[in-house]
PDB file of C-alpha atoms and ligand atoms in Angstrom:
ATOM      1  CA  UNK A   1     -10.012  24.163  -8.967  1.00 57.00           C
ATOM      2  CA  UNK A   2     -12.828  22.104 -10.894  1.00 79.00           C
ATOM      3  CA  UNK A   3     -10.578  21.078 -13.058  1.00 92.00           C
ATOM      4  CA  UNK A   4      -7.896  17.934 -11.743  1.00 96.00           C
ATOM      5  CA  UNK A   5      -4.531  18.749 -13.458  1.00 97.00           C
ATOM      6  CA  UNK A   6      -4.377  15.035 -13.521  1.00 95.00           C
ATOM      7  CA  UNK A   7      -6.609  12.212 -12.758  1.00 96.00           C
ATOM      8  CA  UNK A   8      -5.513   8.961 -11.871  1.00 92.00           C
ATOM      9  CA  UNK A   9      -7.405   5.173 -10.916  1.00 92.00           C
ATOM     10  CA  UNK A  10      -8.106   6.357  -7.999  1.00 96.00           C
ATOM     11  CA  UNK A  11      -7.237   9.970  -7.327  1.00 97.00           C
ATOM     12  CA  UNK A  12      -7.842  13.360  -8.638  1.00 98.00           C
ATOM     13  CA  UNK A  13      -5.072  16.357  -8.604  1.00 97.00           C
ATOM     14  CA  UNK A  14      -6.041  19.830  -8.523  1.00 98.00           C
ATOM     15  CA  UNK A  15      -3.519  23.020  -7.878  1.00 97.00           C
ATOM     16  CA  UNK A  16      -2.979  23.645  -4.403  1.00 96.00           C
ATOM     17  CA  UNK A  17      -3.646  26.756  -2.879  1.00 91.00           C
ATOM     18  CA  UNK A  18      -0.666  27.991  -1.774  1.00 93.00           C
ATOM     19  CA  UNK A  19       2.727  27.521  -3.811  1.00 95.00           C
ATOM     20  CA  UNK A  20       4.706  24.369  -4.393  1.00 96.00           C
ATOM     21  CA  UNK A  21       1.148  22.639  -3.659  1.00 98.00           C
ATOM     22  CA  UNK A  22      -1.235  19.963  -4.427  1.00 98.00           C
ATOM     23  CA  UNK A  23      -4.449  19.139  -3.844  1.00 98.00           C
ATOM     24  CA  UNK A  24      -5.485  15.631  -3.960  1.00 98.00           C
ATOM     25  CA  UNK A  25      -8.385  13.967  -3.831  1.00 98.00           C
ATOM     26  CA  UNK A  26      -9.275  10.267  -2.957  1.00 98.00           C
ATOM     27  CA  UNK A  27     -11.907   8.731  -5.346  1.00 98.00           C
ATOM     28  CA  UNK A  28     -14.910   5.636  -4.818  1.00 98.00           C
ATOM     29  CA  UNK A  29     -13.460   4.437  -7.710  1.00 98.00           C
ATOM     30  CA  UNK A  30     -11.580   0.925  -7.427  1.00 97.00           C
ATOM     31  CA  UNK A  31      -9.415  -0.693 -10.708  1.00 96.00           C
ATOM     32  CA  UNK A  32      -7.551  -4.144 -10.371  1.00 95.00           C
ATOM     33  CA  UNK A  33      -5.597  -6.370 -13.208  1.00 90.00           C
ATOM     34  CA  UNK A  34      -4.557  -3.374 -14.921  1.00 84.00           C
ATOM     35  CA  UNK A  35      -7.784  -1.568 -15.338  1.00 84.00           C
ATOM     36  CA  UNK A  36      -9.830  -4.205 -16.145  1.00 92.00           C
ATOM     37  CA  UNK A  37     -11.947  -4.641 -13.925  1.00 96.00           C
ATOM     38  CA  UNK A  38     -14.003  -1.342 -12.291  1.00 97.00           C
ATOM     39  CA  UNK A  39     -16.294  -0.386  -9.636  1.00 97.00           C
ATOM     40  CA  UNK A  40     -17.314   2.489  -7.746  1.00 98.00           C
ATOM     41  CA  UNK A  41     -17.344   1.398  -4.047  1.00 98.00           C
ATOM     42  CA  UNK A  42     -19.238   3.716  -2.095  1.00 98.00           C
ATOM     43  CA  UNK A  43     -17.109   5.541   0.531  1.00 98.00           C
ATOM     44  CA  UNK A  44     -13.966   4.175  -0.313  1.00 98.00           C
ATOM     45  CA  UNK A  45     -12.370   7.446  -0.824  1.00 98.00           C
ATOM     46  CA  UNK A  46     -13.465   8.707   2.722  1.00 98.00           C
ATOM     47  CA  UNK A  47     -11.920   5.403   3.940  1.00 98.00           C
ATOM     48  CA  UNK A  48      -8.891   5.603   2.280  1.00 98.00           C
ATOM     49  CA  UNK A  49      -8.156   9.393   3.157  1.00 98.00           C
ATOM     50  CA  UNK A  50      -8.534   8.973   6.814  1.00 98.00           C
ATOM     51  CA  UNK A  51      -6.579   5.569   6.915  1.00 99.00           C
ATOM     52  CA  UNK A  52      -3.989   7.034   4.711  1.00 98.00           C
ATOM     53  CA  UNK A  53      -3.752  10.217   6.615  1.00 98.00           C
ATOM     54  CA  UNK A  54      -3.392   8.416   9.870  1.00 98.00           C
ATOM     55  CA  UNK A  55      -0.641   6.312   8.782  1.00 98.00           C
ATOM     56  CA  UNK A  56       1.595   9.338   7.161  1.00 98.00           C
ATOM     57  CA  UNK A  57       1.179  11.452  10.588  1.00 98.00           C
ATOM     58  CA  UNK A  58       2.585   8.310  12.557  1.00 98.00           C
ATOM     59  CA  UNK A  59       5.565   7.722   9.872  1.00 98.00           C
ATOM     60  CA  UNK A  60       5.560  11.438  10.183  1.00 98.00           C
ATOM     61  CA  UNK A  61       6.250  11.366  14.059  1.00 98.00           C
ATOM     62  CA  UNK A  62       8.304   8.585  13.624  1.00 98.00           C
ATOM     63  CA  UNK A  63      10.949  10.751  11.444  1.00 98.00           C
ATOM     64  CA  UNK A  64       9.447   9.520   7.305  1.00 98.00           C
ATOM     65  CA  UNK A  65       9.356  12.520   5.379  1.00 98.00           C
ATOM     66  CA  UNK A  66       6.054  12.928   3.751  1.00 98.00           C
ATOM     67  CA  UNK A  67       4.352  15.268   1.032  1.00 98.00           C
ATOM     68  CA  UNK A  68       1.266  15.315   3.645  1.00 98.00           C
ATOM     69  CA  UNK A  69       1.106  19.156   4.669  1.00 98.00           C
ATOM     70  CA  UNK A  70      -2.342  19.276   6.200  1.00 98.00           C
ATOM     71  CA  UNK A  71      -5.675  17.817   5.720  1.00 98.00           C
ATOM     72  CA  UNK A  72      -8.509  19.900   4.206  1.00 97.00           C
ATOM     73  CA  UNK A  73     -11.673  17.379   4.320  1.00 97.00           C
ATOM     74  CA  UNK A  74     -12.762  14.281   4.180  1.00 98.00           C
ATOM     75  CA  UNK A  75     -11.627  13.423   0.975  1.00 98.00           C
ATOM     76  CA  UNK A  76      -8.765  15.640   0.130  1.00 98.00           C
ATOM     77  CA  UNK A  77      -5.351  17.160   1.563  1.00 98.00           C
ATOM     78  CA  UNK A  78      -2.687  18.955   0.545  1.00 98.00           C
ATOM     79  CA  UNK A  79       0.672  18.072  -0.068  1.00 98.00           C
ATOM     80  CA  UNK A  80       4.331  19.381  -0.972  1.00 98.00           C
ATOM     81  CA  UNK A  81       4.521  19.460  -4.627  1.00 98.00           C
ATOM     82  CA  UNK A  82       7.464  16.533  -5.655  1.00 98.00           C
ATOM     83  CA  UNK A  83       8.310  15.272  -8.830  1.00 97.00           C
ATOM     84  CA  UNK A  84       7.315  11.375  -8.453  1.00 97.00           C
ATOM     85  CA  UNK A  85       9.879   8.868  -9.150  1.00 98.00           C
ATOM     86  CA  UNK A  86       8.480   6.333 -11.197  1.00 98.00           C
ATOM     87  CA  UNK A  87       8.785   3.298  -9.328  1.00 98.00           C
ATOM     88  CA  UNK A  88       6.608   1.077  -7.424  1.00 98.00           C
ATOM     89  CA  UNK A  89       8.571  -0.332  -4.277  1.00 99.00           C
ATOM     90  CA  UNK A  90       7.512  -3.382  -2.871  1.00 98.00           C
ATOM     91  CA  UNK A  91       8.036  -4.504   0.481  1.00 99.00           C
ATOM     92  CA  UNK A  92       7.322  -8.302   1.299  1.00 98.00           C
ATOM     93  CA  UNK A  93       6.935  -9.747   4.434  1.00 98.00           C
ATOM     94  CA  UNK A  94       4.549 -12.809   3.667  1.00 98.00           C
ATOM     95  CA  UNK A  95       4.775 -14.193   0.420  1.00 98.00           C
ATOM     96  CA  UNK A  96       1.092 -13.631  -1.739  1.00 98.00           C
ATOM     97  CA  UNK A  97      -0.083 -12.151  -4.570  1.00 98.00           C
ATOM     98  CA  UNK A  98       2.568 -11.307  -7.854  1.00 98.00           C
ATOM     99  CA  UNK A  99       5.310 -12.857  -5.738  1.00 98.00           C
ATOM    100  CA  UNK A 100       2.965 -16.690  -4.733  1.00 98.00           C
ATOM    101  CA  UNK A 101       2.347 -16.855  -8.901  1.00 98.00           C
ATOM    102  CA  UNK A 102       5.900 -16.019 -10.132  1.00 98.00           C
ATOM    103  CA  UNK A 103       8.233 -17.888  -7.265  1.00 98.00           C
ATOM    104  CA  UNK A 104       5.806 -21.041  -6.671  1.00 98.00           C
ATOM    105  CA  UNK A 105       5.352 -19.899  -3.065  1.00 98.00           C
ATOM    106  CA  UNK A 106       2.068 -20.992  -0.774  1.00 98.00           C
ATOM    107  CA  UNK A 107       0.286 -17.506  -0.161  1.00 98.00           C
ATOM    108  CA  UNK A 108       1.293 -17.421   3.660  1.00 98.00           C
ATOM    109  CA  UNK A 109       4.423 -18.551   3.635  1.00 98.00           C
ATOM    110  CA  UNK A 110       6.887 -16.640   5.978  1.00 95.00           C
ATOM    111  CA  UNK A 111       9.712 -15.542   4.013  1.00 97.00           C
ATOM    112  CA  UNK A 112      13.412 -15.723   5.364  1.00 97.00           C
ATOM    113  CA  UNK A 113      13.870 -12.190   4.962  1.00 98.00           C
ATOM    114  CA  UNK A 114      12.385  -9.411   3.632  1.00 98.00           C
ATOM    115  CA  UNK A 115      11.353  -8.658  -0.211  1.00 98.00           C
ATOM    116  CA  UNK A 116      12.469  -5.449  -1.773  1.00 98.00           C
ATOM    117  CA  UNK A 117      10.600  -5.206  -5.230  1.00 98.00           C
ATOM    118  CA  UNK A 118      11.086  -1.979  -7.644  1.00 99.00           C
ATOM    119  CA  UNK A 119       8.219  -1.982 -10.654  1.00 98.00           C
ATOM    120  CA  UNK A 120       8.471   0.591 -13.213  1.00 98.00           C
ATOM    121  CA  UNK A 121       5.003   2.786 -12.973  1.00 97.00           C
ATOM    122  CA  UNK A 122       3.868   2.078 -16.704  1.00 96.00           C
ATOM    123  CA  UNK A 123       0.385   0.633 -17.178  1.00 93.00           C
ATOM    124  CA  UNK A 124       0.896   0.504 -20.409  1.00 95.00           C
ATOM    125  CA  UNK A 125       4.044  -2.146 -20.022  1.00 97.00           C
ATOM    126  CA  UNK A 126       2.314  -3.498 -17.364  1.00 95.00           C
ATOM    127  CA  UNK A 127       4.673  -2.090 -14.845  1.00 96.00           C
ATOM    128  CA  UNK A 128       7.987  -4.339 -14.972  1.00 98.00           C
ATOM    129  CA  UNK A 129       9.837  -5.355 -12.262  1.00 98.00           C
ATOM    130  CA  UNK A 130      13.181  -3.424 -12.251  1.00 98.00           C
ATOM    131  CA  UNK A 131      16.537  -4.254 -10.404  1.00 98.00           C
ATOM    132  CA  UNK A 132      18.493  -1.545  -9.298  1.00 98.00           C
ATOM    133  CA  UNK A 133      20.713  -2.308 -12.397  1.00 98.00           C
ATOM    134  CA  UNK A 134      17.718  -1.809 -14.367  1.00 98.00           C
ATOM    135  CA  UNK A 135      17.254   1.355 -12.637  1.00 98.00           C
ATOM    136  CA  UNK A 136      20.281   3.424 -13.328  1.00 98.00           C
ATOM    137  CA  UNK A 137      20.483   2.057 -16.395  1.00 98.00           C
ATOM    138  CA  UNK A 138      17.365   3.496 -16.989  1.00 98.00           C
ATOM    139  CA  UNK A 139      18.065   6.491 -15.571  1.00 98.00           C
ATOM    140  CA  UNK A 140      15.247   6.330 -13.200  1.00 98.00           C
ATOM    141  CA  UNK A 141      17.156   7.685  -9.975  1.00 98.00           C
ATOM    142  CA  UNK A 142      20.601   7.214  -9.090  1.00 98.00           C
ATOM    143  CA  UNK A 143      22.261   4.930  -6.481  1.00 98.00           C
ATOM    144  CA  UNK A 144      21.812   6.599  -3.313  1.00 98.00           C
ATOM    145  CA  UNK A 145      18.395   7.458  -4.581  1.00 98.00           C
ATOM    146  CA  UNK A 146      17.707   3.827  -4.629  1.00 98.00           C
ATOM    147  CA  UNK A 147      19.460   3.492  -1.424  1.00 98.00           C
ATOM    148  CA  UNK A 148      17.526   6.206   0.180  1.00 98.00           C
ATOM    149  CA  UNK A 149      14.079   4.616  -1.148  1.00 98.00           C
ATOM    150  CA  UNK A 150      15.148   1.210  -0.015  1.00 98.00           C
ATOM    151  CA  UNK A 151      16.271   2.607   3.597  1.00 98.00           C
ATOM    152  CA  UNK A 152      12.704   4.108   3.258  1.00 98.00           C
ATOM    153  CA  UNK A 153      10.947   1.279   2.620  1.00 98.00           C
ATOM    154  CA  UNK A 154      12.291  -0.887   5.159  1.00 98.00           C
ATOM    155  CA  UNK A 155      11.618   2.102   8.112  1.00 98.00           C
ATOM    156  CA  UNK A 156       7.929   2.379   6.921  1.00 99.00           C
ATOM    157  CA  UNK A 157       7.775  -1.907   6.736  1.00 98.00           C
ATOM    158  CA  UNK A 158       8.760  -1.890  10.536  1.00 98.00           C
ATOM    159  CA  UNK A 159       6.828   1.165  11.825  1.00 98.00           C
ATOM    160  CA  UNK A 160       3.404  -0.447   9.844  1.00 98.00           C
ATOM    161  CA  UNK A 161       4.187  -3.981  10.890  1.00 98.00           C
ATOM    162  CA  UNK A 162       4.389  -2.491  14.902  1.00 98.00           C
ATOM    163  CA  UNK A 163       1.230  -0.482  14.286  1.00 98.00           C
ATOM    164  CA  UNK A 164      -0.793  -3.100  12.236  1.00 99.00           C
ATOM    165  CA  UNK A 165      -0.060  -5.602  15.092  1.00 98.00           C
ATOM    166  CA  UNK A 166      -1.153  -3.191  17.793  1.00 98.00           C
ATOM    167  CA  UNK A 167      -4.307  -2.838  15.628  1.00 98.00           C
ATOM    168  CA  UNK A 168      -4.348  -6.964  14.760  1.00 98.00           C
ATOM    169  CA  UNK A 169      -3.413  -7.145  11.844  1.00 99.00           C
ATOM    170  CA  UNK A 170      -0.846  -8.600   9.846  1.00 98.00           C
ATOM    171  CA  UNK A 171       0.861  -6.424   7.111  1.00 98.00           C
ATOM    172  CA  UNK A 172       1.619  -8.691   4.726  1.00 98.00           C
ATOM    173  CA  UNK A 173       3.163  -6.433   1.867  1.00 99.00           C
ATOM    174  CA  UNK A 174       3.124  -2.982   0.359  1.00 99.00           C
ATOM    175  CA  UNK A 175       3.521  -0.910  -2.058  1.00 98.00           C
ATOM    176  CA  UNK A 176       4.661   2.847  -1.506  1.00 98.00           C
ATOM    177  CA  UNK A 177       6.006   5.685  -3.845  1.00 98.00           C
ATOM    178  CA  UNK A 178       8.348   8.511  -3.625  1.00 98.00           C
ATOM    179  CA  UNK A 179       8.673  12.283  -5.155  1.00 98.00           C
ATOM    180  CA  UNK A 180      12.003  14.333  -4.953  1.00 98.00           C
ATOM    181  CA  UNK A 181      11.206  17.785  -3.621  1.00 97.00           C
ATOM    182  CA  UNK A 182      12.555  20.772  -5.159  1.00 96.00           C
ATOM    183  CA  UNK A 183      15.191  21.081  -2.761  1.00 95.00           C
ATOM    184  CA  UNK A 184      16.371  17.559  -3.971  1.00 95.00           C
ATOM    185  CA  UNK A 185      15.125  15.519  -0.691  1.00 97.00           C
ATOM    186  CA  UNK A 186      12.989  12.296  -1.436  1.00 98.00           C
ATOM    187  CA  UNK A 187       9.664  12.279   0.470  1.00 98.00           C
ATOM    188  CA  UNK A 188       7.417   9.731   0.640  1.00 98.00           C
ATOM    189  CA  UNK A 189       4.008  10.033  -1.847  1.00 98.00           C
ATOM    190  CA  UNK A 190       0.621   9.038  -2.493  1.00 96.00           C
ATOM    191  CA  UNK A 191      -1.249   7.029  -0.606  1.00 98.00           C
ATOM    192  CA  UNK A 192      -0.942   4.138   1.687  1.00 98.00           C
ATOM    193  CA  UNK A 193      -4.577   2.550   2.168  1.00 98.00           C
ATOM    194  CA  UNK A 194      -5.513  -1.340   2.194  1.00 98.00           C
ATOM    195  CA  UNK A 195      -4.963  -0.328  -1.940  1.00 98.00           C
ATOM    196  CA  UNK A 196      -1.688  -0.572  -1.278  1.00 98.00           C
ATOM    197  CA  UNK A 197      -1.321  -3.196   1.654  1.00 98.00           C
ATOM    198  CA  UNK A 198      -2.014  -6.554   2.214  1.00 99.00           C
ATOM    199  CA  UNK A 199      -3.475  -6.720   5.657  1.00 99.00           C
ATOM    200  CA  UNK A 200      -5.033 -10.020   7.000  1.00 99.00           C
ATOM    201  CA  UNK A 201      -6.599 -10.496  10.311  1.00 98.00           C
ATOM    202  CA  UNK A 202      -3.697 -11.643  13.002  1.00 98.00           C
ATOM    203  CA  UNK A 203      -5.793 -14.076  14.682  1.00 98.00           C
ATOM    204  CA  UNK A 204      -7.767 -15.598  11.477  1.00 98.00           C
ATOM    205  CA  UNK A 205      -5.851 -14.589   8.162  1.00 98.00           C
ATOM    206  CA  UNK A 206      -8.769 -13.350   6.692  1.00 98.00           C
ATOM    207  CA  UNK A 207      -8.427 -10.552   4.192  1.00 98.00           C
ATOM    208  CA  UNK A 208      -9.045  -6.797   5.310  1.00 99.00           C
ATOM    209  CA  UNK A 209      -7.464  -5.572   1.954  1.00 98.00           C
ATOM    210  CA  UNK A 210      -8.053  -4.739  -2.441  1.00 98.00           C
ATOM    211  CA  UNK A 211      -7.413  -8.489  -2.482  1.00 98.00           C
ATOM    212  CA  UNK A 212     -11.263  -8.684  -1.952  1.00 98.00           C
ATOM    213  CA  UNK A 213     -12.386  -6.570  -4.807  1.00 98.00           C
ATOM    214  CA  UNK A 214      -9.898  -8.559  -7.033  1.00 98.00           C
ATOM    215  CA  UNK A 215     -10.491 -12.083  -5.648  1.00 98.00           C
ATOM    216  CA  UNK A 216     -14.689 -10.760  -6.059  1.00 98.00           C
ATOM    217  CA  UNK A 217     -14.671 -12.171  -1.586  1.00 98.00           C
ATOM    218  CA  UNK A 218     -17.158  -9.235  -0.796  1.00 97.00           C
ATOM    219  CA  UNK A 219     -17.981  -6.721   1.429  1.00 98.00           C
ATOM    220  CA  UNK A 220     -14.661  -4.705   0.480  1.00 98.00           C
ATOM    221  CA  UNK A 221     -15.990  -1.683   2.369  1.00 98.00           C
ATOM    222  CA  UNK A 222     -17.260  -3.243   5.525  1.00 98.00           C
ATOM    223  CA  UNK A 223     -13.254  -4.819   5.935  1.00 98.00           C
ATOM    224  CA  UNK A 224     -11.492  -1.268   4.983  1.00 98.00           C
ATOM    225  CA  UNK A 225     -13.905   0.562   7.414  1.00 98.00           C
ATOM    226  CA  UNK A 226     -12.966  -2.705  10.195  1.00 98.00           C
ATOM    227  CA  UNK A 227      -9.217  -1.404   9.287  1.00 99.00           C
ATOM    228  CA  UNK A 228      -9.747   2.182  10.229  1.00 98.00           C
ATOM    229  CA  UNK A 229     -11.557   1.391  13.353  1.00 98.00           C
ATOM    230  CA  UNK A 230      -8.671  -0.883  14.349  1.00 98.00           C
ATOM    231  CA  UNK A 231      -6.189   1.455  13.311  1.00 98.00           C
ATOM    232  CA  UNK A 232      -7.824   4.775  15.055  1.00 98.00           C
ATOM    233  CA  UNK A 233      -8.489   2.620  18.044  1.00 98.00           C
ATOM    234  CA  UNK A 234      -4.271   1.145  18.376  1.00 98.00           C
ATOM    235  CA  UNK A 235      -3.046   4.932  17.918  1.00 93.00           C
TER     236      UNK A 235
HETATM  237  P1  TMP B 301       1.562  -7.771  -6.316  1.00 74.40           P
HETATM  238  O1  TMP B 301       1.475  -9.074  -5.056  1.00 74.40           O
HETATM  239  O2  TMP B 301      -0.048  -7.845  -6.983  1.00 74.40           O
HETATM  240  O3  TMP B 301       2.721  -7.671  -6.948  1.00 74.40           O
HETATM  241  O4  TMP B 301       1.398  -6.528  -5.172  1.00 74.40           O
HETATM  242  C1  TMP B 301       2.366  -5.995  -3.694  1.00 74.40           C
HETATM  243  C2  TMP B 301       1.384  -5.011  -3.246  1.00 74.40           C
HETATM  244  O5  TMP B 301       1.755  -4.032  -3.814  1.00 74.40           O
HETATM  245  C3  TMP B 301       0.467  -5.668  -2.051  1.00 74.40           C
HETATM  246  O6  TMP B 301       0.088  -5.014  -1.296  1.00 74.40           O
HETATM  247  C4  TMP B 301      -0.785  -4.536  -3.356  1.00 74.40           C
HETATM  248  C5  TMP B 301       0.034  -3.309  -4.362  1.00 74.40           C
HETATM  249  N1  TMP B 301      -0.013  -3.015  -5.244  1.00 74.40           N
HETATM  250  C6  TMP B 301       0.359  -1.775  -5.719  1.00 74.40           C
HETATM  251  O7  TMP B 301      -0.403  -0.824  -4.515  1.00 74.40           O
HETATM  252  N2  TMP B 301      -0.220  -1.274  -6.743  1.00 74.40           N
HETATM  253  C7  TMP B 301      -0.284  -2.406  -7.994  1.00 74.40           C
HETATM  254  O8  TMP B 301      -0.320  -1.568  -9.035  1.00 74.40           O
HETATM  255  C8  TMP B 301       0.307  -3.337  -7.627  1.00 74.40           C
HETATM  256  C9  TMP B 301       0.728  -4.325  -8.727  1.00 74.40           C
HETATM  257  C10 TMP B 301       0.388  -3.799  -6.077  1.00 74.40           C
END
C-alpha cells in the first residue's frame, strides 16, 4: 500500500483492497504549463477530493456511470479498475483559456453553441488536439466509443452547469476522462475539481479555479474551499 503503482502530477494510485479496484490518493501538488510550474498547496488534496466526491455522487445519482466505489478517507477513494482511454474530453460553454487564445475570442464571450473538444493525453507531445477522425485513425477509440464519451460529457455538462448555478458559480469549461471496464463499459474516471474546471462567480465573474494558480492571482486554496462550501450548501 505504501508504494504507488502509478504517480501522476496530482494523484497517486495504489492497488485496491478488493479485486478489480484501485485506491486513488489526491495530492497537494499543483502543476501548470505541462509541469513547468509546480507548487505544493496545503490542503489541496483534501479539498479536491471532497469536491470531486460530491460531484461524482451527484452524477451517479443522475445516471452517469463512474469509477467511484467508496470514499475511504479525506484524500483517498476506492475506484473500479478501468483502462483509461488516453483522451482529455473538454466541454466549453464560454470562451476562455486555450480556446480564446487559439481563435482570438475574448475570454468570457458566450459561445453560440457548446464545444466538445478532444486532446491526446500525452504530456511529451503537449496534449495535441484531436478530431474524431484523428481518434479513429490512431486507433484510440471506436466510433461508438467517441459517440458514447461525447454524450456522457454533454450530460455531465448539463448536470454540472445546473449544480454549479445553484452554488452561485458559472461553469465556463471543464475536462473529463473516461475508462473502459473489463466488461466493455465506458465509465467516468479521474477527478472533477477546480483543477479541471473553470469556475467563475456568477455575479462578479471572479475566478475560483486553477487559473488562480496558473495566472498567479493568489489565494488559490481560499477559493477552492469556497467552491466546496457553496456546493455543500447547494446539494
Ligand atoms: P484549456 O482552455 O487550457 O484548453 O483548458 C480547458 C479546460 O480543461 C479547463 O477547465 C482546464 C481543463 N484542463 C485540464 O484539466 N487539464 C489539462 O491538461 C488542460 C490542458 C486543461
